[in-house]
Structures are given as C-alpha cells and as structure tokens.
Amino acid sequence: MKKISLTVNGKLYQVEVEEDMRLLDLLRDKLGFTGVKEGCSEGECGACSVIMDGKLVTSCLIMAFQAEGKEIITIEGLQKEDGTLHPIQQAFLEEGAVQCGFCTPAMVLAAKALLDKNPHPTDEEIKEGISGNLCRCTGYAKIVSSVKKAAEYLNKGGK
Amino acid sequence: MELKEVIKARTLEEVLDVLDEKGEKAKVIAGGTDLVIQLREGKVNPEVLVDISDVAELCFIKETGDFIEIGAATRFVNIKESPVIGKPFKGLQEAAGHVGSPQIRNLGTVGGNICNASPAADTVPALLALDAVAVIKSKQGTREMPLEDIYIDRGKVKLEPQEILYAVKFLKPQPGQGLGFVKLGLRKALAISTISLAVFVERGENEVIKNIRIGSGALSRFPVREREVEDFVKGKKMDNTVIEEAAEVFGQVLEKRLATRPPVEKDFKPYAIKGVFKEALNKAWQRTK
C-alpha cells in the first residue's frame, strides 16, 4: 500500500492505494465517484474520462499512484452545491443528448475540457474534442448541438 | 513477479538511482497508455514501477544549438501545439496530432511511442524521416545513437535496464526542407495506423530533390527507413513522372517484404502505399517553398 494525496472536485483526499490500482478504481471504488464509468478499460471508449490538471484523460490508463498531487474533476464536481446543473449539463438535457446515459458523464467532461480552452468551437472542433468518447445511442448530432448551446450559455456568463 | 513498489519520481536523478539499483526488476511508466494495459494483461511484470510523467527535466521542447530537442516524457499534445518545431516540419506535429484521441494525446509521450516499439507508432516515422538521434542516460553517463538503430524487434529496444531514453533530437529546419506525414487508419480517432508515412525532402536547384528520407510505420516489424525508395528518388528532378515511378518502386518493395503476410496486408498495403507516398511527398515538397 502507498499513501497518496490528491484533490477531487476541490476536496483534498489522503488515501492508501494498492500498487496495482488504477485511478479509475480509486475514484469509483475507494472514493465513491461512480459517475466515472468503466467501459473498455483500454482507453478506447472514453467513458472513464476525467479532467486532471485541466486536461481530459482516461482514468483507466493511469495508475492511482501516478495521480499523487493531481487535481481531478469528475462529473460530480460540475453541479453547484444547491443542485443547479452546470450549463453543459443543462444543454445536454435540453437538446436530448442523453439516451442510455453511460457515456454522458465523460462526454460532458470532454465538452468542458474543450470549452475551457476554446470558448467558441466550430462543429469540426467539437467533433475533434469529443473524438475520444464513444456514444452508441445518439449518433452524436445532439451531443454536438448541446456543446454549441453550452458554449452560448457559458459565453453569456452561465445560465 | 508481483508489483511491490511504486515510485512517483520528481527528478531525473531519482529515476536513474532507482534504475541503477533495481535493474531489470524496474520498469519506467510515463503516459501509461500502452503500459497499463500490458500490466493488466500480465504481459509485463515488474517488481517496481517508476513514474516519470511528472519529471520536469524530461518534459521539454527546445532549441539547443543546431538541434531541436524533445524530452522523452513530452506529451503528444505538447508536440502538436509547440511553436518551436517550425512550419517546414509541421509533419511531426501532424503525426503527434494523429495519435489516438485527445485523452491519449494528453497522456502519451514521445519516449513511450519510441520505447514501446509498436510497429504502428505514429510519431516515430516522422522522427526517422528527420534523422533523429536518441539521447540515452544512465547513472554512468549519456550516450547517443541514431533513432533508427534503437530497435531490435517489435516491442524491443536497445536500452540497458539501467538506462532511460532522455530525449530525441534532430537538426532544425533549413531553407528548402520540408516534412510531410500521412496516416491511413480505419477511422479518424483511435484507429491503429494501417500505414503511416513521413517524407522529408530537401529542394535543390532546378527543382531537384537533393535529399529525401522516408520513415514508415506499420510496414515492418517496427518503424523503419525506406532506403530503396529514397535511393531511387534522390538527385532526380521533381515532377509527376518521378513521383509515379517512385510510388511503383515503393509498391514493389512492399510486395516483396509482405509476401508472407495475411492477404489484408500483402494485397492491400503495396497498393495503398502508392497513394499514401504521393500525398506525403507532395505535402513535404509544398513545405519546402
């Protein structure tokens, strides 16, 4: 076991991790952030994506001990304390970009990572931004339009 | 072997000390995009894992004298977005931009791309075409070798257990030089390369191809230079005839090399390479202007 500290959604955690534990396992099983989904476990589907030090990463490809000192954002960190949804989540709901929902937490985070860096993305840039996240339900069209809508909300100062 | 110890290194010295002490029992992890999967499948079984992903001394892209040098733990995203590499060699940035997905490019490193020695590594053909040199360090010192010589076989590189790939470096672009890169995969994101090709050219007087270097991925057991094609093109005047003839030569080279491979490779690749080569050469040539 190894003791590490990391910040998840603004809160500092000090935890013991097994040597062979992945960040995905740490977030889900030890810390209870079950919005982080395990899909393919090979970095192909993107369902386990989180934002680490501002960058979108697949938590199934990171060993837990590597996350020492990192700042991580999961879907649980997006809505406000009073339960108000993040503008990206709101846009996903309004546009009907959610069907089975399994890809959604990571898809929303992919949108956040993109919009944090590029507040006015083109359709092509949105597609590139979510290219590491598979969705088998929506056909992506409504996801792309939600990201555009979310960009508008965010640029207006948040809905 | 069971994983007993994991170390988050912060300095190169720390990494070299661990490798010196633990030798073959230790394995270096950076982006983890290949290694974590291999660890879980039991394909690699180190006793000690040393994480170098946050060793600042290994994360850089800089000009040193006549060279551009890229630290081994530099992420693909940093190569893709670097202002240092320069327009003529944009092909290297395109290669980095073709790796995996945004998530993989945020994690994966150029050193990992080299040391994992996958035949389909995307940035390696570009580095081979740039005639890159591998800089290797251990507690005993530093040594350099042509990147081309670092490969032993698929998945195997010439690094001693005590050594680490520190950086790769290549000469800065000179007037008249250009690098083109083309990748063929089943889809845009997350597709393993079916063919990846990088072509470096240097334009001489009267449109002569003064120099050409071709690096290929997924056409051999590891990324290689395509010298037969280079030799055919070098010194000739750039025109459509030469391009067509060189593409034919490339096709024939692959027909021979892939003769015993499954039909999907031996029939498809010698044919597909012609188009890929023409596109990569044309891209490179345009960048020489």
Coordinates of N, CA, C and O in Angstrom, one line a residue, chain B residues 116-218:
Chain B
N116 N 8.1 1.7 -26.5 CA 7.1 0.7 -26.6 C 7.3 -0.1 -27.9 O 6.9 -1.3 -28.0
A117 N 8.0 0.5 -28.9 CA 8.4 -0.1 -30.1 C 7.2 -0.8 -30.8 O 7.4 -1.9 -31.3
S118 N 6.1 -0.2 -30.9 CA 5.0 -0.7 -31.7 C 5.3 -0.4 -33.2 O 5.8 0.7 -33.5
P119 N 5.0 -1.4 -34.1 CA 5.2 -1.1 -35.5 C 4.4 0.1 -36.0 O 4.8 0.8 -36.9
A120 N 3.3 0.4 -35.3 CA 2.4 1.4 -35.7 C 2.5 2.8 -35.0 O 1.7 3.6 -35.1
A121 N 3.6 2.9 -34.3 CA 3.9 4.2 -33.6 C 3.8 5.4 -34.5 O 4.4 5.4 -35.6
D122 N 3.0 6.4 -34.2 CA 2.7 7.4 -35.2 C 3.8 8.5 -35.3 O 4.1 8.9 -36.4
T123 N 4.5 8.8 -34.2 CA 5.5 9.9 -34.3 C 6.8 9.4 -34.8 O 7.6 10.2 -35.3
V124 N 7.1 8.1 -34.7 CA 8.4 7.5 -35.0 C 8.7 7.7 -36.5 O 9.9 8.1 -36.8
P125 N 7.8 7.4 -37.4 CA 8.2 7.6 -38.8 C 8.6 9.0 -39.1 O 9.6 9.2 -39.8
A126 N 7.9 10.0 -38.5 CA 8.3 11.4 -38.7 C 9.7 11.6 -38.1 O 10.6 12.3 -38.7
L127 N 10.0 11.1 -36.9 CA 11.3 11.3 -36.3 C 12.4 10.6 -37.2 O 13.5 11.1 -37.3
L128 N 12.1 9.4 -37.7 CA 13.1 8.7 -38.6 C 13.4 9.5 -39.8 O 14.5 9.7 -40.2
A129 N 12.3 10.1 -40.4 CA 12.5 10.9 -41.6 C 13.3 12.2 -41.3 O 14.0 12.7 -42.1
L130 N 13.3 12.6 -40.0 CA 14.1 13.8 -39.6 C 15.5 13.4 -39.2 O 16.3 14.2 -38.7
D131 N 15.8 12.1 -39.3 CA 17.1 11.5 -39.0 C 17.4 11.8 -37.5 O 18.5 12.2 -37.1
A132 N 16.4 11.6 -36.6 CA 16.6 11.9 -35.2 C 17.6 11.0 -34.5 O 17.8 9.9 -34.9
V133 N 18.1 11.6 -33.5 CA 19.1 10.9 -32.6 C 18.4 10.6 -31.3 O 17.8 11.5 -30.7
A134 N 18.6 9.4 -30.7 CA 18.1 9.2 -29.4 C 19.2 9.5 -28.4 O 20.4 9.1 -28.5
V135 N 18.8 10.2 -27.3 CA 19.8 10.6 -26.2 C 19.4 9.7 -25.0 O 18.3 9.7 -24.6
I136 N 20.4 8.9 -24.6 CA 20.1 7.9 -23.6 C 20.9 8.2 -22.3 O 22.1 8.5 -22.5
K137 N 20.3 8.1 -21.2 CA 21.1 8.4 -20.0 C 21.0 7.3 -19.0 O 20.0 6.5 -18.9
S138 N 22.1 7.2 -18.2 CA 22.1 6.3 -17.0 C 23.0 7.0 -16.0 O 23.5 8.0 -16.2
K139 N 23.1 6.3 -14.8 CA 23.9 6.9 -13.8 C 25.4 7.1 -14.3 O 26.1 7.9 -13.8
Q140 N 25.8 6.2 -15.2 CA 27.1 6.2 -15.7 C 27.4 7.3 -16.7 O 28.5 7.6 -17.0
G141 N 26.3 7.9 -17.3 CA 26.6 9.0 -18.3 C 25.5 9.0 -19.4 O 24.4 8.5 -19.2
T142 N 25.9 9.7 -20.5 CA 25.0 9.9 -21.6 C 25.6 9.3 -22.8 O 26.8 9.4 -23.0
R143 N 24.7 8.6 -23.6 CA 25.2 8.2 -24.9 C 24.1 8.5 -26.0 O 22.9 8.7 -25.6
E144 N 24.5 8.6 -27.2 CA 23.6 8.9 -28.3 C 23.7 7.8 -29.4 O 24.7 7.2 -29.6
M145 N 22.5 7.6 -30.0 CA 22.6 6.7 -31.2 C 21.5 7.1 -32.1 O 20.5 7.7 -31.7
P146 N 21.6 6.8 -33.4 CA 20.6 7.1 -34.4 C 19.3 6.4 -33.9 O 19.4 5.3 -33.5
L147 N 18.2 7.1 -34.0 CA 16.9 6.6 -33.5 C 16.6 5.2 -34.3 O 16.1 4.3 -33.7
E148 N 17.0 5.2 -35.5 CA 16.8 4.1 -36.4 C 17.5 2.8 -35.8 O 17.0 1.7 -35.9
D149 N 18.6 3.0 -35.1 CA 19.3 1.8 -34.5 C 18.8 1.4 -33.2 O 19.3 0.4 -32.6
I150 N 17.8 2.1 -32.6 CA 17.4 1.7 -31.3 C 16.5 0.5 -31.3 O 16.4 -0.2 -30.3
Y151 N 15.9 0.1 -32.4 CA 15.0 -1.0 -32.5 C 15.7 -2.4 -32.7 O 16.6 -2.5 -33.5
I152 N 15.3 -3.3 -31.9 CA 15.8 -4.7 -32.1 C 14.7 -5.5 -32.8 O 15.0 -6.2 -33.7
D153 N 13.5 -5.4 -32.3 CA 12.4 -6.1 -32.9 C 11.1 -5.4 -32.4 O 11.2 -4.5 -31.6
R154 N 10.0 -5.9 -32.9 CA 8.7 -5.5 -32.4 C 8.7 -5.5 -30.8 O 9.0 -6.5 -30.2
G155 N 8.5 -4.4 -30.2 CA 8.4 -4.3 -28.7 C 9.7 -4.3 -28.0 O 9.8 -4.3 -26.8
K156 N 10.8 -4.3 -28.8 CA 12.1 -4.4 -28.1 C 13.1 -3.2 -28.6 O 13.3 -3.1 -29.8
V157 N 13.7 -2.5 -27.6 CA 14.6 -1.5 -27.9 C 16.0 -1.8 -27.2 O 16.0 -2.5 -26.2
K158 N 17.0 -1.2 -27.8 CA 18.4 -1.4 -27.2 C 18.6 -0.5 -26.0 O 19.4 0.4 -26.1
L159 N 17.9 -0.7 -25.0 CA 18.2 0.1 -23.8 C 18.6 -0.9 -22.7 O 17.9 -1.9 -22.5
E160 N 19.6 -0.6 -22.0 CA 20.0 -1.5 -20.8 C 19.0 -1.2 -19.7 O 18.4 -0.1 -19.6
P161 N 18.9 -2.2 -18.8 CA 17.9 -2.0 -17.7 C 18.2 -0.7 -16.8 O 17.3 -0.1 -16.2
Q162 N 19.5 -0.3 -16.8 CA 19.8 0.9 -16.0 C 19.6 2.2 -16.8 O 19.8 3.3 -16.2
E163 N 19.3 2.1 -18.1 CA 19.2 3.3 -18.9 C 17.8 3.8 -19.1 O 16.8 3.0 -19.0
I164 N 17.7 5.0 -19.5 CA 16.4 5.6 -19.8 C 16.6 6.5 -21.1 O 17.6 7.1 -21.3
L165 N 15.6 6.5 -21.9 CA 15.6 7.4 -23.1 C 15.3 8.8 -22.5 O 14.3 9.0 -21.9
Y166 N 16.3 9.7 -22.7 CA 16.2 11.0 -22.1 C 15.5 12.0 -23.1 O 14.6 12.8 -22.7
A167 N 15.8 11.9 -24.4 CA 15.3 12.8 -25.4 C 15.5 12.3 -26.8 O 16.3 11.4 -27.0
V168 N 14.9 12.9 -27.7 CA 15.2 12.8 -29.1 C 15.6 14.1 -29.7 O 15.0 15.1 -29.3
K169 N 16.5 14.2 -30.6 CA 16.8 15.5 -31.2 C 17.1 15.3 -32.7 O 17.4 14.3 -33.2
F170 N 16.8 16.4 -33.4 CA 17.0 16.4 -34.9 C 17.4 17.9 -35.3 O 17.2 18.8 -34.5
L171 N 18.1 18.0 -36.4 CA 18.5 19.3 -36.9 C 17.3 20.2 -37.2 O 16.3 19.7 -37.8
K172 N 17.5 21.5 -36.9 CA 16.5 22.4 -37.1 C 16.2 22.5 -38.7 O 17.1 22.3 -39.4
P173 N 15.0 22.9 -39.1 CA 14.7 23.0 -40.5 C 15.6 24.1 -41.1 O 15.8 25.2 -40.6
Q174 N 16.1 23.8 -42.3 CA 16.9 24.7 -43.1 C 16.0 25.2 -44.3 O 15.1 24.4 -44.7
P175 N 16.3 26.3 -44.9 CA 15.6 26.7 -46.1 C 15.6 25.6 -47.1 O 16.6 24.9 -47.4
G176 N 14.4 25.3 -47.8 CA 14.3 24.3 -48.8 C 14.0 22.9 -48.3 O 14.0 21.9 -49.0
Q177 N 13.8 22.8 -46.9 CA 13.4 21.5 -46.4 C 12.0 21.4 -46.0 O 11.4 22.5 -45.6
G178 N 11.4 20.2 -46.0 CA 10.0 20.1 -45.6 C 9.7 18.7 -45.2 O 10.4 17.7 -45.6
L179 N 8.7 18.5 -44.3 CA 8.3 17.2 -43.9 C 6.8 17.0 -44.1 O 6.0 17.8 -43.6
G180 N 6.5 15.9 -44.7 CA 5.0 15.6 -44.9 C 4.7 14.3 -44.2 O 5.5 13.4 -44.1
F181 N 3.5 14.2 -43.6 CA 3.0 13.0 -42.9 C 1.6 12.6 -43.3 O 0.8 13.5 -43.5
V182 N 1.4 11.3 -43.6 CA 0.1 10.8 -43.9 C -0.1 9.5 -43.1 O 0.7 8.7 -43.1
K183 N -1.3 9.4 -42.5 CA -1.7 8.2 -41.8 C -2.9 7.6 -42.4 O -3.9 8.4 -42.7
L184 N -2.9 6.3 -42.6 CA -4.1 5.6 -43.1 C -4.6 4.8 -42.0 O -3.9 3.9 -41.4
G185 N -5.8 5.0 -41.6 CA -6.4 4.2 -40.5 C -7.9 4.0 -40.8 O -8.4 4.6 -41.8
L186 N -8.5 3.1 -40.0 CA -9.9 2.8 -40.4 C -10.9 4.0 -40.1 O -11.9 4.1 -40.7
R187 N -10.6 4.8 -39.1 CA -11.3 6.0 -38.9 C -10.4 7.0 -38.3 O -9.2 6.8 -38.0
K188 N -11.0 8.2 -38.1 CA -10.1 9.3 -37.7 C -9.5 9.2 -36.3 O -8.3 9.3 -36.1
A189 N -10.3 8.9 -35.3 CA -9.8 8.9 -33.9 C -9.6 7.4 -33.5 O -10.3 6.5 -33.9
L190 N -8.6 7.2 -32.7 CA -8.4 6.0 -32.0 C -8.1 4.8 -32.9 O -8.3 3.6 -32.5
A191 N -7.8 5.0 -34.2 CA -7.6 3.9 -35.1 C -6.1 3.6 -35.1 O -5.2 4.5 -35.2
I192 N -5.7 2.4 -34.9 CA -4.3 2.0 -35.1 C -3.9 2.2 -36.5 O -4.7 1.9 -37.4
S193 N -2.7 2.7 -36.8 CA -2.3 3.0 -38.1 C -2.3 1.7 -39.0 O -1.7 0.7 -38.5
T194 N -2.9 1.8 -40.1 CA -2.7 0.7 -41.1 C -1.4 1.0 -41.9 O -0.7 0.1 -42.2
I195 N -1.3 2.2 -42.2 CA 0.0 2.7 -42.8 C 0.3 4.1 -42.2 O -0.7 4.9 -42.2
S196 N 1.5 4.4 -41.8 CA 1.8 5.8 -41.6 C 3.1 6.1 -42.2 O 4.0 5.2 -42.3
L197 N 3.2 7.2 -42.8 CA 4.4 7.5 -43.6 C 4.8 9.0 -43.5 O 4.0 9.9 -43.5
A198 N 6.1 9.2 -43.3 CA 6.6 10.5 -43.2 C 7.7 10.7 -44.3 O 8.5 9.8 -44.4
V199 N 7.7 11.8 -45.0 CA 8.7 12.0 -46.0 C 9.3 13.4 -45.8 O 8.7 14.4 -45.6
F200 N 10.7 13.3 -45.7 CA 11.5 14.6 -45.5 C 12.1 14.8 -46.9 O 12.7 13.9 -47.5
V201 N 12.0 16.0 -47.4 CA 12.7 16.4 -48.7 C 13.5 17.7 -48.5 O 13.1 18.5 -47.7
E202 N 14.5 17.7 -49.3 CA 15.3 19.0 -49.4 C 15.3 19.4 -50.9 O 15.8 18.6 -51.7
R203 N 14.9 20.6 -51.2 CA 14.8 21.0 -52.5 C 16.2 21.6 -53.0 O 16.7 22.5 -52.3
G204 N 16.7 21.2 -54.1 CA 17.9 21.7 -54.6 C 17.6 22.7 -55.7 O 16.5 23.1 -55.9
E205 N 18.6 23.1 -56.5 CA 18.4 24.0 -57.6 C 17.7 23.3 -58.7 O 17.8 22.1 -58.8
N206 N 17.0 24.0 -59.5 CA 16.2 23.5 -60.7 C 15.3 22.3 -60.3 O 15.2 21.3 -61.0
E207 N 14.6 22.5 -59.1 CA 13.6 21.6 -58.7 C 14.1 20.1 -58.5 O 13.4 19.2 -58.6
V208 N 15.4 20.0 -58.2 CA 16.0 18.7 -58.0 C 15.7 18.3 -56.5 O 15.8 19.1 -55.6
I209 N 15.4 17.0 -56.3 CA 15.3 16.5 -54.9 C 16.7 16.2 -54.4 O 17.2 15.1 -54.7
K210 N 17.2 17.1 -53.7 CA 18.6 17.0 -53.3 C 18.7 15.9 -52.2 O 19.7 15.2 -52.2
N211 N 17.8 15.8 -51.4 CA 17.8 14.8 -50.3 C 16.4 14.3 -50.0 O 15.4 15.2 -50.1
I212 N 16.2 13.1 -49.7 CA 14.9 12.6 -49.2 C 15.1 11.5 -48.2 O 16.1 10.7 -48.3
R213 N 14.3 11.5 -47.1 CA 14.3 10.4 -46.2 C 12.9 10.0 -45.9 O 12.0 10.9 -45.7
I214 N 12.7 8.7 -45.9 CA 11.3 8.2 -45.7 C 11.2 7.3 -44.5 O 12.0 6.4 -44.4
G215 N 10.3 7.7 -43.6 CA 10.1 6.8 -42.4 C 8.7 6.2 -42.5 O 7.8 6.9 -42.8
S216 N 8.6 4.9 -42.2 CA 7.3 4.3 -42.4 C 6.9 3.6 -41.1 O 7.7 3.1 -40.3
G217 N 5.6 3.5 -40.9 CA 5.0 2.8 -39.7 C 4.1 1.7 -40.2 O 3.4 1.9 -41.2
A218 N 4.0 0.6 -39.5 CA 3.1 -0.5 -39.8 C 3.4 -1.2 -41.1 O 2.6 -1.9 -41.7

